[in-house]
PDB file of C-alpha atoms in Angstrom:
ATOM      1  CA  LYS A   1     -13.855 -29.142  18.154  1.00 43.00           C
ATOM      2  CA  ASN A   2     -12.065 -25.847  17.607  1.00 45.00           C
ATOM      3  CA  GLN A   3      -8.425 -25.204  16.837  1.00 43.00           C
ATOM      4  CA  ARG A   4      -6.932 -21.758  16.252  1.00 42.00           C
ATOM      5  CA  ILE A   5      -3.681 -21.049  14.437  1.00 42.00           C
ATOM      6  CA  PHE A   6      -2.525 -17.561  15.374  1.00 39.00           C
ATOM      7  CA  ILE A   7       0.259 -15.718  13.547  1.00 38.00           C
ATOM      8  CA  TYR A   8       0.433 -12.011  14.369  1.00 40.00           C
ATOM      9  CA  ASP A   9       2.891  -9.189  13.957  1.00 41.00           C
ATOM     10  CA  ARG A  10       2.173  -5.657  15.180  1.00 50.00           C
ATOM     11  CA  THR A  11       3.417  -4.249  11.857  1.00 78.00           C
ATOM     12  CA  MET A  12       0.632  -6.027   9.961  1.00 88.00           C
ATOM     13  CA  ALA A  13      -2.144  -3.895   8.533  1.00 93.00           C
ATOM     14  CA  GLN A  14      -5.570  -4.777   9.924  1.00 92.00           C
ATOM     15  CA  SER A  15      -7.343  -2.700   7.269  1.00 94.00           C
ATOM     16  CA  LEU A  16      -6.457  -0.639   4.180  1.00 97.00           C
ATOM     17  CA  TYR A  17      -7.468   2.991   3.675  1.00 97.00           C
ATOM     18  CA  ALA A  18      -6.750   6.530   2.511  1.00 97.00           C
ATOM     19  CA  LYS A  19      -6.751   9.573   4.779  1.00 97.00           C
ATOM     20  CA  PRO A  20      -5.780  13.288   4.786  1.00 96.00           C
ATOM     21  CA  ILE A  21      -2.253  14.195   5.854  1.00 96.00           C
ATOM     22  CA  ALA A  22      -0.926  17.642   6.766  1.00 92.00           C
ATOM     23  CA  SER A  23       1.501  17.894   3.840  1.00 91.00           C
ATOM     24  CA  THR A  24       3.874  15.844   1.701  1.00 93.00           C
ATOM     25  CA  ARG A  25       6.707  16.870   4.022  1.00 91.00           C
ATOM     26  CA  VAL A  26       5.332  14.713   6.851  1.00 93.00           C
ATOM     27  CA  ALA A  27       4.539  11.699   4.652  1.00 95.00           C
ATOM     28  CA  ASP A  28       7.364   9.509   5.962  1.00 94.00           C
ATOM     29  CA  ASP A  29       6.312  10.028   9.584  1.00 95.00           C
ATOM     30  CA  VAL A  30       2.623   9.438   8.911  1.00 95.00           C
ATOM     31  CA  PHE A  31       3.021   6.402   6.651  1.00 94.00           C
ATOM     32  CA  GLY A  32       5.781   4.979   8.863  1.00 91.00           C
ATOM     33  CA  ASN A  33       3.454   4.902  11.875  1.00 92.00           C
ATOM     34  CA  ASP A  34       0.390   3.644  10.037  1.00 93.00           C
ATOM     35  CA  SER A  35       0.762   0.188   8.477  1.00 93.00           C
ATOM     36  CA  GLY A  36      -2.659   0.258   6.795  1.00 94.00           C
ATOM     37  CA  LEU A  37      -2.327   3.662   5.140  1.00 96.00           C
ATOM     38  CA  MET A  38      -1.990   3.283   1.371  1.00 97.00           C
ATOM     39  CA  VAL A  39      -3.003   6.705   0.049  1.00 98.00           C
ATOM     40  CA  GLY A  40      -2.310  10.061   1.675  1.00 97.00           C
ATOM     41  CA  LEU A  41      -4.368  13.124   0.735  1.00 97.00           C
ATOM     42  CA  PRO A  42      -2.030  16.071   1.405  1.00 94.00           C
ATOM     43  CA  GLU A  43      -3.248  19.532   2.320  1.00 86.00           C
ATOM     44  CA  ARG A  44      -1.286  22.376   0.782  1.00 67.00           C
ATOM     45  CA  SER A  45      -1.311  24.779   3.706  1.00 51.00           C
ATOM     46  CA  GLY A  46       1.421  26.890   5.235  1.00 44.00           C
ATOM     47  CA  TRP A  47       4.196  26.133   2.789  1.00 49.00           C
ATOM     48  CA  GLY A  48       1.636  26.101  -0.023  1.00 48.00           C
ATOM     49  CA  VAL A  49       2.442  29.756  -0.797  1.00 59.00           C
ATOM     50  CA  LEU A  50       5.838  28.686  -2.143  1.00 65.00           C
ATOM     51  CA  PRO A  51       6.038  28.298  -5.932  1.00 77.00           C
ATOM     52  CA  PHE A  52       6.913  24.606  -5.890  1.00 84.00           C
ATOM     53  CA  LEU A  53       5.715  21.168  -4.859  1.00 90.00           C
ATOM     54  CA  ILE A  54       7.675  18.784  -2.645  1.00 91.00           C
ATOM     55  CA  ILE A  55       7.290  15.112  -3.529  1.00 95.00           C
ATOM     56  CA  PRO A  56       9.160  12.717  -1.212  1.00 95.00           C
ATOM     57  CA  GLU A  57      10.991   9.578  -2.338  1.00 95.00           C
ATOM     58  CA  GLY A  58       9.113   6.291  -2.069  1.00 94.00           C
ATOM     59  CA  TYR A  59       5.695   7.419  -3.287  1.00 96.00           C
ATOM     60  CA  TYR A  60       3.627   7.754  -6.434  1.00 97.00           C
ATOM     61  CA  ALA A  61       2.260  11.308  -6.664  1.00 97.00           C
ATOM     62  CA  LEU A  62      -0.798  12.506  -8.571  1.00 97.00           C
ATOM     63  CA  VAL A  63      -1.036  16.276  -9.066  1.00 96.00           C
ATOM     64  CA  THR A  64      -4.024  18.555  -9.726  1.00 95.00           C
ATOM     65  CA  THR A  65      -4.606  22.214 -10.599  1.00 91.00           C
ATOM     66  CA  SER A  66      -7.899  23.603  -9.313  1.00 89.00           C
ATOM     67  CA  GLY A  67      -9.104  20.021  -8.983  1.00 88.00           C
ATOM     68  CA  ARG A  68      -8.131  18.989 -12.526  1.00 94.00           C
ATOM     69  CA  GLU A  69      -5.499  16.282 -12.830  1.00 95.00           C
ATOM     70  CA  ILE A  70      -2.357  17.297 -14.725  1.00 95.00           C
ATOM     71  CA  LYS A  71       0.461  15.177 -16.084  1.00 95.00           C
ATOM     72  CA  HIS A  72       4.172  15.629 -15.555  1.00 95.00           C
ATOM     73  CA  SER A  73       6.216  17.155 -18.389  1.00 93.00           C
ATOM     74  CA  SER A  74       7.365  13.612 -19.232  1.00 93.00           C
ATOM     75  CA  GLY A  75       3.777  12.742 -20.091  1.00 94.00           C
ATOM     76  CA  SER A  76       3.319  10.455 -17.098  1.00 96.00           C
ATOM     77  CA  CYS A  77       0.322  10.807 -14.787  1.00 96.00           C
ATOM     78  CA  VAL A  78       2.658   9.994 -11.873  1.00 97.00           C
ATOM     79  CA  TRP A  79       5.074  12.741 -10.831  1.00 96.00           C
ATOM     80  CA  PRO A  80       8.620  11.811  -9.721  1.00 95.00           C
ATOM     81  CA  SER A  81      10.111  12.749  -6.362  1.00 95.00           C
ATOM     82  CA  GLY A  82      11.814  16.110  -5.893  1.00 94.00           C
ATOM     83  CA  TYR A  83      10.949  19.805  -6.139  1.00 92.00           C
ATOM     84  CA  HIS A  84       8.622  20.921  -8.939  1.00 92.00           C
ATOM     85  CA  SER A  85       7.614  24.437  -9.951  1.00 90.00           C
ATOM     86  CA  ALA A  86       3.910  24.975  -9.372  1.00 87.00           C
ATOM     87  CA  GLY A  87       1.303  27.722  -9.176  1.00 85.00           C
ATOM     88  CA  PRO A  88      -0.781  28.537  -6.075  1.00 83.00           C
ATOM     89  CA  PHE A  89      -3.681  26.314  -7.167  1.00 87.00           C
ATOM     90  CA  THR A  90      -1.528  23.275  -7.945  1.00 91.00           C
ATOM     91  CA  LYS A  91      -1.141  20.553  -5.323  1.00 92.00           C
ATOM     92  CA  VAL A  92      -0.342  16.892  -4.797  1.00 94.00           C
ATOM     93  CA  SER A  93      -3.800  15.353  -4.615  1.00 95.00           C
ATOM     94  CA  HIS A  94      -2.779  11.756  -3.854  1.00 97.00           C
ATOM     95  CA  LEU A  95       0.393  10.268  -2.426  1.00 97.00           C
ATOM     96  CA  VAL A  96       0.443   6.473  -2.884  1.00 97.00           C
ATOM     97  CA  SER A  97       2.984   4.414  -0.989  1.00 96.00           C
ATOM     98  CA  LYS A  98       5.403   2.213  -2.955  1.00 95.00           C
ATOM     99  CA  ARG A  99       6.223   0.104   0.107  1.00 93.00           C
ATOM    100  CA  ALA A 100       5.325  -3.546   0.504  1.00 92.00           C
ATOM    101  CA  ILE A 101       2.341  -3.901   2.818  1.00 93.00           C
ATOM    102  CA  VAL A 102       1.821  -6.870   5.129  1.00 93.00           C
ATOM    103  CA  PHE A 103      -1.924  -7.415   5.375  1.00 94.00           C
ATOM    104  CA  ASP A 104      -3.383  -9.488   8.200  1.00 91.00           C
ATOM    105  CA  ALA A 105      -6.339 -11.493   6.894  1.00 88.00           C
ATOM    106  CA  PRO A 106      -7.701 -14.081   9.362  1.00 90.00           C
ATOM    107  CA  VAL A 107     -10.077 -16.670   7.928  1.00 91.00           C
ATOM    108  CA  LYS A 108     -12.622 -17.884  10.463  1.00 90.00           C
ATOM    109  CA  GLY A 109     -14.827 -20.939  10.492  1.00 90.00           C
ATOM    110  CA  CYS A 110     -12.742 -23.171   8.211  1.00 91.00           C
ATOM    111  CA  LYS A 111     -13.813 -26.822   8.187  1.00 92.00           C
ATOM    112  CA  THR A 112     -11.085 -29.444   7.809  1.00 90.00           C
ATOM    113  CA  ALA A 113     -11.378 -32.840   6.136  1.00 91.00           C
ATOM    114  CA  ASP A 114     -12.059 -34.445   9.539  1.00 91.00           C
ATOM    115  CA  ASN A 115     -14.748 -31.830  10.292  1.00 91.00           C
ATOM    116  CA  VAL A 116     -12.815 -29.716  12.796  1.00 91.00           C
ATOM    117  CA  THR A 117     -13.448 -25.958  12.772  1.00 92.00           C
ATOM    118  CA  VAL A 118     -10.244 -23.903  12.664  1.00 89.00           C
ATOM    119  CA  GLN A 119      -9.361 -20.250  12.387  1.00 88.00           C
ATOM    120  CA  ILE A 120      -6.327 -19.594  10.206  1.00 87.00           C
ATOM    121  CA  ASP A 121      -4.653 -16.211  10.514  1.00 85.00           C
ATOM    122  CA  THR A 122      -2.814 -15.474   7.276  1.00 86.00           C
ATOM    123  CA  ALA A 123      -0.598 -12.631   6.087  1.00 87.00           C
ATOM    124  CA  LEU A 124      -0.458 -11.342   2.529  1.00 90.00           C
ATOM    125  CA  VAL A 125       2.423  -9.183   1.263  1.00 91.00           C
ATOM    126  CA  PHE A 126       1.795  -6.930  -1.728  1.00 94.00           C
ATOM    127  CA  ARG A 127       2.530  -3.497  -3.229  1.00 94.00           C
ATOM    128  CA  VAL A 128       0.883  -1.099  -5.659  1.00 96.00           C
ATOM    129  CA  MET A 129       2.398  -1.505  -9.134  1.00 95.00           C
ATOM    130  CA  GLY A 130       3.143   1.463 -11.381  1.00 96.00           C
ATOM    131  CA  ASP A 131       6.904   1.962 -11.191  1.00 93.00           C
ATOM    132  CA  GLU A 132       8.279   2.674 -14.672  1.00 92.00           C
ATOM    133  CA  LYS A 133      11.797   1.535 -13.755  1.00 90.00           C
ATOM    134  CA  TYR A 134      10.364  -1.969 -13.359  1.00 91.00           C
ATOM    135  CA  GLY A 135       8.549  -1.757 -16.665  1.00 93.00           C
ATOM    136  CA  GLU A 136       5.160  -1.097 -15.026  1.00 95.00           C
ATOM    137  CA  SER A 137       2.549   1.353 -16.276  1.00 97.00           C
ATOM    138  CA  PRO A 138       1.883   4.498 -14.162  1.00 97.00           C
ATOM    139  CA  GLU A 139      -1.746   4.209 -15.255  1.00 97.00           C
ATOM    140  CA  LEU A 140      -2.035   1.367 -12.748  1.00 97.00           C
ATOM    141  CA  VAL A 141      -1.652   3.959  -9.994  1.00 98.00           C
ATOM    142  CA  ARG A 142      -4.532   6.058 -11.359  1.00 96.00           C
ATOM    143  CA  LYS A 143      -6.685   2.954 -11.663  1.00 97.00           C
ATOM    144  CA  PHE A 144      -5.932   2.013  -8.068  1.00 98.00           C
ATOM    145  CA  VAL A 145      -6.710   5.502  -6.726  1.00 97.00           C
ATOM    146  CA  TYR A 146      -9.907   6.202  -8.666  1.00 96.00           C
ATOM    147  CA  GLN A 147     -11.356   2.755  -9.394  1.00 97.00           C
ATOM    148  CA  VAL A 148     -10.028   0.101  -7.012  1.00 97.00           C
ATOM    149  CA  THR A 149      -9.446   2.222  -3.867  1.00 97.00           C
ATOM    150  CA  PRO A 150      -7.815   0.862  -0.684  1.00 97.00           C
ATOM    151  CA  ALA A 151     -11.150  -0.199   0.817  1.00 97.00           C
ATOM    152  CA  GLY A 152     -12.148  -1.959  -2.393  1.00 97.00           C
ATOM    153  CA  LEU A 153      -8.816  -3.781  -2.515  1.00 97.00           C
ATOM    154  CA  GLU A 154      -9.250  -4.886   1.094  1.00 97.00           C
ATOM    155  CA  ASN A 155     -12.616  -6.456   0.293  1.00 96.00           C
ATOM    156  CA  GLN A 156     -11.251  -8.205  -2.802  1.00 95.00           C
ATOM    157  CA  LEU A 157      -8.261  -9.608  -0.935  1.00 94.00           C
ATOM    158  CA  LYS A 158     -10.348 -10.864   1.979  1.00 94.00           C
ATOM    159  CA  ASP A 159     -12.926 -12.550  -0.245  1.00 94.00           C
ATOM    160  CA  SER A 160     -10.362 -14.176  -2.533  1.00 93.00           C
ATOM    161  CA  LEU A 161      -8.114 -15.348   0.293  1.00 91.00           C
ATOM    162  CA  ALA A 162     -11.009 -16.677   2.360  1.00 92.00           C
ATOM    163  CA  GLU A 163     -12.227 -18.799  -0.536  1.00 92.00           C
ATOM    164  CA  SER A 164      -8.765 -20.225  -1.251  1.00 91.00           C
ATOM    165  CA  ILE A 165      -7.966 -20.955   2.397  1.00 90.00           C
ATOM    166  CA  ARG A 166     -11.313 -22.692   2.987  1.00 91.00           C
ATOM    167  CA  VAL A 167     -10.757 -24.915  -0.049  1.00 91.00           C
ATOM    168  CA  LEU A 168      -7.278 -25.823   1.220  1.00 88.00           C
ATOM    169  CA  ALA A 169      -8.460 -26.437   4.798  1.00 89.00           C
ATOM    170  CA  ARG A 170     -11.235 -28.716   3.589  1.00 90.00           C
ATOM    171  CA  SER A 171      -8.629 -30.948   1.901  1.00 88.00           C
ATOM    172  CA  LEU A 172      -6.504 -31.342   5.065  1.00 87.00           C
ATOM    173  CA  LYS A 173      -6.913 -32.937   8.464  1.00 87.00           C
ATOM    174  CA  HIS A 174      -6.783 -30.568  11.433  1.00 83.00           C
ATOM    175  CA  THR A 175      -3.460 -32.089  12.552  1.00 83.00           C
ATOM    176  CA  SER A 176      -1.918 -31.117   9.198  1.00 82.00           C
ATOM    177  CA  VAL A 177      -3.205 -27.558   9.528  1.00 80.00           C
ATOM    178  CA  TYR A 178      -1.842 -27.362  13.063  1.00 78.00           C
ATOM    179  CA  ALA A 179       1.548 -28.731  11.939  1.00 74.00           C
ATOM    180  CA  CYS A 180       2.084 -25.701   9.687  1.00 69.00           C
ATOM    181  CA  ARG A 181       2.540 -23.614  12.837  1.00 64.00           C
ATOM    182  CA  THR A 182       5.699 -25.561  13.681  1.00 59.00           C
ATOM    183  CA  GLY A 183       7.494 -24.181  10.628  1.00 57.00           C
ATOM    184  CA  ARG A 184       6.900 -27.112   8.306  1.00 57.00           C
ATOM    185  CA  THR A 185       5.867 -26.437   4.742  1.00 55.00           C
ATOM    186  CA  ALA A 186       2.294 -27.307   3.832  1.00 56.00           C
ATOM    187  CA  VAL A 187       3.463 -30.363   1.888  1.00 56.00           C
ATOM    188  CA  GLU A 188       5.514 -31.630   4.839  1.00 59.00           C
ATOM    189  CA  ALA A 189       2.592 -31.068   7.199  1.00 57.00           C
ATOM    190  CA  VAL A 190       0.186 -33.042   5.055  1.00 57.00           C
ATOM    191  CA  ALA A 191       2.743 -35.781   4.444  1.00 58.00           C
ATOM    192  CA  ALA A 192       3.174 -36.201   8.188  1.00 57.00           C
ATOM    193  CA  ASP A 193      -0.541 -36.944   8.434  1.00 57.00           C
ATOM    194  CA  ASP A 194      -0.756 -38.836   5.157  1.00 54.00           C
ATOM    195  CA  ASP A 195       2.059 -41.194   4.216  1.00 49.00           C
ATOM    196  CA  GLU A 196       1.375 -40.701   0.540  1.00 43.00           C
ATOM    197  CA  GLN A 197       3.611 -37.735  -0.310  1.00 43.00           C
ATOM    198  CA  GLY A 198       2.244 -37.588  -3.847  1.00 51.00           C
ATOM    199  CA  THR A 199      -1.267 -37.036  -2.525  1.00 54.00           C
ATOM    200  CA  ALA A 200      -0.073 -34.213  -0.306  1.00 51.00           C
ATOM    201  CA  GLU A 201       1.783 -32.452  -3.078  1.00 53.00           C
ATOM    202  CA  ALA A 202      -1.218 -32.804  -5.374  1.00 58.00           C
ATOM    203  CA  LYS A 203      -3.412 -31.081  -2.810  1.00 57.00           C
ATOM    204  CA  ILE A 204      -0.988 -28.180  -2.422  1.00 55.00           C
ATOM    205  CA  SER A 205      -0.468 -27.911  -6.168  1.00 62.00           C
ATOM    206  CA  ASP A 206      -4.226 -27.680  -6.660  1.00 63.00           C
ATOM    207  CA  TYR A 207      -4.455 -24.954  -3.995  1.00 57.00           C
ATOM    208  CA  GLN A 208      -1.636 -22.951  -5.579  1.00 59.00           C
ATOM    209  CA  LYS A 209      -3.333 -23.181  -8.963  1.00 63.00           C
ATOM    210  CA  ARG A 210      -6.626 -21.956  -7.488  1.00 60.00           C
ATOM    211  CA  SER A 211      -4.814 -19.027  -5.815  1.00 57.00           C
ATOM    212  CA  LYS A 212      -3.272 -17.907  -9.108  1.00 59.00           C
ATOM    213  CA  ASP A 213      -6.615 -18.116 -10.849  1.00 57.00           C
TER     214      ASP A 213
END
């Protein structure tokens, strides 16, 4: 038996990555048309002869001089949006999007409690933290760029989500999994297949706890 639950939106990111972009001036166009782009690597050509940097609104910017990272005058490793005086060898090395990203992460080959194989297409919404106005540390941006990376984050998300979804699917009958597609909550779906509402809520509560862990 096979049952597929398919939830898809064309704005979902199928993968996460970094790539070169022409300049910071075209960031909005490039990021706006590429749902999986998390980090832009701007080239400082053409307008690079001008004695300033242009950092657009809506991004975390890391800046280097001759390849060496430099901090903003405020002491932060992330530079704010606007125009900034800069020498000819200074450039924005990384432009990290602040937007919320919708990541499409299908989980294949899930076995339900009644031994039916299902594919569950899930969506995960997240953003890169590091905004000081929300009390977040800018160092999180550096850690993401140099240690985590978009590709590394993609692998972590897929592995973690796959494990959690398989555990949840194994505790439900295939009819309960299918019922979620109708707009019911997970608890309502399980309760429809299992008259004991307390049992259903316990299963979902256990899944939510595992997800947080």
